[in-house]
Tab-separated table of C-alpha atoms in Angstrom:
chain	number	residue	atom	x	y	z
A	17	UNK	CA	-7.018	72.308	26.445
A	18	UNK	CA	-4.002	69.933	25.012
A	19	UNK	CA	-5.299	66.190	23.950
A	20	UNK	CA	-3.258	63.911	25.937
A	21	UNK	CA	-1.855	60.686	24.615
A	22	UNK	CA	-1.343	57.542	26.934
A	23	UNK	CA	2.066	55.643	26.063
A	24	UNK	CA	2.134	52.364	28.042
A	25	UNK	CA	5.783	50.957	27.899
A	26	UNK	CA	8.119	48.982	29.858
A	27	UNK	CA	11.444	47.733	30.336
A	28	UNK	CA	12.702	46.331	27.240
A	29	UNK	CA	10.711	48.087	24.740
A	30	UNK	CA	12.132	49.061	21.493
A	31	UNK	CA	13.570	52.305	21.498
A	32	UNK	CA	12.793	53.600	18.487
A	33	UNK	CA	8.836	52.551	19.061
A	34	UNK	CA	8.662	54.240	22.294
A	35	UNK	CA	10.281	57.442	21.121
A	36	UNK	CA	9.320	57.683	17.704
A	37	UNK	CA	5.835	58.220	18.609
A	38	UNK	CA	6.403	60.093	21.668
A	39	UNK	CA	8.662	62.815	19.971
A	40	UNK	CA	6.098	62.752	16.638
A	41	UNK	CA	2.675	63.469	18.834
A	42	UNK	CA	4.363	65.631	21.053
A	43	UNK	CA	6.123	67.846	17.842
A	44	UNK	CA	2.148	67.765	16.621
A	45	UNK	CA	0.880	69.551	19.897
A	46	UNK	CA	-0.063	66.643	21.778
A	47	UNK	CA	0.554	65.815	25.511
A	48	UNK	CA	2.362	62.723	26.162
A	49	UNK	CA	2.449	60.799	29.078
A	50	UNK	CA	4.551	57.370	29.384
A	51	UNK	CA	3.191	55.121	32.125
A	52	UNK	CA	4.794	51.638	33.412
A	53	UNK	CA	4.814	49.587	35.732
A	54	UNK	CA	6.245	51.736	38.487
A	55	UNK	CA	7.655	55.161	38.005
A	56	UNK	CA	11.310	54.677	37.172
A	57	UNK	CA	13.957	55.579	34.369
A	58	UNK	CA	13.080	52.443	31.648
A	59	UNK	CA	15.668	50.977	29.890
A	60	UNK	CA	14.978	50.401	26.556
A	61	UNK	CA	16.409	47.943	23.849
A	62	UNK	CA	17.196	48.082	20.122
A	63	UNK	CA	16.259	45.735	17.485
A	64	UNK	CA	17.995	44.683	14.455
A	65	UNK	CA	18.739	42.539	12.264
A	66	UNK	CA	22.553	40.876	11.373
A	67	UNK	CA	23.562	38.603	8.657
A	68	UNK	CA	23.848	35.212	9.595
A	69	UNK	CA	20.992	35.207	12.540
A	70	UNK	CA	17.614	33.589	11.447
A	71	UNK	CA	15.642	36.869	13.964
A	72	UNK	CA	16.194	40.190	14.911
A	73	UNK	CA	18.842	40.894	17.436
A	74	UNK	CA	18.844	43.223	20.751
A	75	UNK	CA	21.337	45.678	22.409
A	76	UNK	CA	21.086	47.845	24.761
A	77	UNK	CA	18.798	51.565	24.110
A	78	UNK	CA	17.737	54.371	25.314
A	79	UNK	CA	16.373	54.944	28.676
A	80	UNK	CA	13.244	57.401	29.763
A	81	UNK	CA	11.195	58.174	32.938
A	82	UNK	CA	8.020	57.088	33.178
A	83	UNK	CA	5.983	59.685	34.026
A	84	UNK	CA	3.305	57.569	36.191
A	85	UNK	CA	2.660	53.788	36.645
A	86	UNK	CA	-0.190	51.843	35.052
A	87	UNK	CA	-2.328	52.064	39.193
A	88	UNK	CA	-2.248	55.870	38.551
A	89	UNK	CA	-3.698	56.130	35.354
A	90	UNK	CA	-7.073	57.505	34.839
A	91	UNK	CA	-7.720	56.318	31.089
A	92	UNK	CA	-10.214	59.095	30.870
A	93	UNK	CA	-8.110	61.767	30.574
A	94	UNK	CA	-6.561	60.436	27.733
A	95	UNK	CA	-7.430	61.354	23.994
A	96	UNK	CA	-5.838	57.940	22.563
A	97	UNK	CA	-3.230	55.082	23.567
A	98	UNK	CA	0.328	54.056	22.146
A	99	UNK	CA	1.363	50.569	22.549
A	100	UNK	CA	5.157	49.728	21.722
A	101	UNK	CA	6.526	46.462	21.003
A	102	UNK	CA	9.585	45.185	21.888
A	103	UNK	CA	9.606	42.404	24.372
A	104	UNK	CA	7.704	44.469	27.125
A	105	UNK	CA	4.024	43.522	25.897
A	106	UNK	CA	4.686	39.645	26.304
A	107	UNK	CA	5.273	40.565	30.001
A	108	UNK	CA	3.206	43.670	30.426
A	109	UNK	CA	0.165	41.768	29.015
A	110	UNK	CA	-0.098	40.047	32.736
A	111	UNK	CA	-0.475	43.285	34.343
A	112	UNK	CA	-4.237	43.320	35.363
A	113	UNK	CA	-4.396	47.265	36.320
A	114	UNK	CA	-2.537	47.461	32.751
A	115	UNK	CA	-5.385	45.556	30.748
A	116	UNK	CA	-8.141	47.436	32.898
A	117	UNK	CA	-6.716	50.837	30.827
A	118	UNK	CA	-5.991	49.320	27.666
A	119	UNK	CA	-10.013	48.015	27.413
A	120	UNK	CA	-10.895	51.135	28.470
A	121	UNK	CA	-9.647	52.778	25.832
A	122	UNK	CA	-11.150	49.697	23.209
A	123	UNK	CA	-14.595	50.116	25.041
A	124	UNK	CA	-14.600	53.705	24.673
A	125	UNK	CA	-13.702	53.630	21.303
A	126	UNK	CA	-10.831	55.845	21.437
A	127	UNK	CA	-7.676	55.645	18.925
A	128	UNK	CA	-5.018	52.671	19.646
A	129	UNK	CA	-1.755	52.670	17.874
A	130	UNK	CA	-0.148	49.563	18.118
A	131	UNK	CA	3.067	48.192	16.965
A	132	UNK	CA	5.064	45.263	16.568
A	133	UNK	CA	4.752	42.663	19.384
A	134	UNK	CA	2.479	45.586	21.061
A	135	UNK	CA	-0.739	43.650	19.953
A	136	UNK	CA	0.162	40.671	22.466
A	137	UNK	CA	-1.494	43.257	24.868
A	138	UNK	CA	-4.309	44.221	23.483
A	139	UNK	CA	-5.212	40.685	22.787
A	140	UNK	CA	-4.481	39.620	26.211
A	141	UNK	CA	-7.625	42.509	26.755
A	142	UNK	CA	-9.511	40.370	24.172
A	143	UNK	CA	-9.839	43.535	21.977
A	144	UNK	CA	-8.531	42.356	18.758
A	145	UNK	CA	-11.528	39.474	17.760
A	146	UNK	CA	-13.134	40.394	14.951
A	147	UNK	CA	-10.630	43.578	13.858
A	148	UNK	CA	-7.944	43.650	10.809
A	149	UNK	CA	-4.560	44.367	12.312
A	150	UNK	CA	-0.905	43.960	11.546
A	151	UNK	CA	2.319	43.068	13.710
A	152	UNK	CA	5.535	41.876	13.488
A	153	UNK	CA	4.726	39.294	10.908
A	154	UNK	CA	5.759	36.431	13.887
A	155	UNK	CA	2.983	37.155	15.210
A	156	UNK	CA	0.131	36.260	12.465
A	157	UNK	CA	-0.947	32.862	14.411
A	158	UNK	CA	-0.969	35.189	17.677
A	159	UNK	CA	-3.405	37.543	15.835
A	160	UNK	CA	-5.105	34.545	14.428
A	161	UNK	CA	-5.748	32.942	17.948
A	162	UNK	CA	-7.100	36.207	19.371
A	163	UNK	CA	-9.757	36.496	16.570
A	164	UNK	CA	-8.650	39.103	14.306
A	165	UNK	CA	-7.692	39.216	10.674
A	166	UNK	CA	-3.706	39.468	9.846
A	167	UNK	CA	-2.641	41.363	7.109
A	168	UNK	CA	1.048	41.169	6.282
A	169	UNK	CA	1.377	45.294	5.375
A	170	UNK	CA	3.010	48.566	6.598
A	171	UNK	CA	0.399	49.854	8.331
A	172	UNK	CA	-3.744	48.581	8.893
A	173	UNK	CA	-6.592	50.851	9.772
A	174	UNK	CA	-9.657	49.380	11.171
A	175	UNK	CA	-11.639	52.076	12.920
A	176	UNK	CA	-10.109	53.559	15.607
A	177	UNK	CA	-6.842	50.735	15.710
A	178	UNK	CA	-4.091	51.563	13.827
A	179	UNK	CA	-1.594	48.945	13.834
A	180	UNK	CA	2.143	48.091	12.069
A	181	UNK	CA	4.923	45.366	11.762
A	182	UNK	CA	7.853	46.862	13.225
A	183	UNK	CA	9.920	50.467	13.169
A	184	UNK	CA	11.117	50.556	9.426
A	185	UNK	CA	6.682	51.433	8.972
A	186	UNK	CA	7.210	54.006	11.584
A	187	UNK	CA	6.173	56.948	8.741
A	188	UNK	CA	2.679	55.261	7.206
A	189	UNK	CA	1.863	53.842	10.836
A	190	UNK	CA	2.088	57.458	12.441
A	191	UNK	CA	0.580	59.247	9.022
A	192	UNK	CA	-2.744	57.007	9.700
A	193	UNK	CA	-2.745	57.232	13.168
A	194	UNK	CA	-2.889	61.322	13.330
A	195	UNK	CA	-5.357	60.889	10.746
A	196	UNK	CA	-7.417	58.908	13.213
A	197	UNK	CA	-6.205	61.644	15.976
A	198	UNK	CA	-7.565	64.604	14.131
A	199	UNK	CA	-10.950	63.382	13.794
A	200	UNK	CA	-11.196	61.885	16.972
A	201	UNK	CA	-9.364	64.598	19.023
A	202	UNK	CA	-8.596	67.361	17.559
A	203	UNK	CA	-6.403	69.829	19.088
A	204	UNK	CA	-7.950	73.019	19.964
């Protein structure tokens, strides 16, 4: 049987972390599922940056179905959990059903890859106290205030949590994270 991977996403993710890892685990042999807040086509956004403009900027990206919403999902019948940034975790992080599966997957010890702004969620689950991760580097006193350990580099392994800044660490953050995967679930 196919390890499935949980991808929990929402309007206003960033493109390129939403499909980047869904298109990478899926080319490995994985299943992938995308869940949001409802079942609907999500429209995603793209982040970069311009000369002149002190943060990133955002246009319009991609969208993708979501294959179930966050009430539907059964967290055990997932190998491991993507989490995107983009703006979605600052307002996906108040989903209760939402933070029900993401501690799941903390409490069961099962791999988390998390990106960006993605951590705001799994702090909001009170996972992240005690842990080393990384994020988008605005994000250090967020880390800091949820009890983990910011390090300002490409990609951080502690355990099971594999987290990076932003997409240009897209390579080294999914290079550790199948590492975790093929210890932890190995496709068979």
């Amino acid at each position: 049987m196919t390890a499935k991977i949980l991808i929990v996403t929402g309007d206003a993710a960033e493109s390129l972390e939403v499909l980047y890892p869904y298109q990478r685990l899926r080319e490995e042999g994985y299943e992938v599922h995308i869940a949001a807040p409802s079942r609907k086509k999500l429209r995603f956004v793209v982040h970069d940056f311009e000369d002149g403009y002190d943060t990133y900027t955002e246009k319009p990206g991609y969208t993708w179905p979501a294959d179930l919403a966050f009430a539907e999902v059964d967290p055990g019948e997932y190998a491991a959990l993507v989490v995107p940034g983009g703006r979605a975790p600052e307002y996906l992080r108040n989903d209760g059903e939402l933070r029900k599966v993401v501690k799941a997957f903390f409490d069961a010890d099962k791999p988390v890859a998390q990106i960006c702004h993605g951590p705001l969620l799994t702090a909001a689950t009170d996972s992240l106290s005690g842990r080393r991760v990384t994020s988008y580097p605005a994000l250090e006193l967020d880390m800091q205030s949820a009890g983990a350990t910011f390090q300002d580099a490409e990609v951080v392994v502690d355990g099971p949590l594999v987290s990076a800044r932003a997409w240009p660490d897209h390579s080294a953050w999914m290079r550790e994270f199948l590492t975790v995967l093929r210890a932890k679930a190995p496709l068979g």
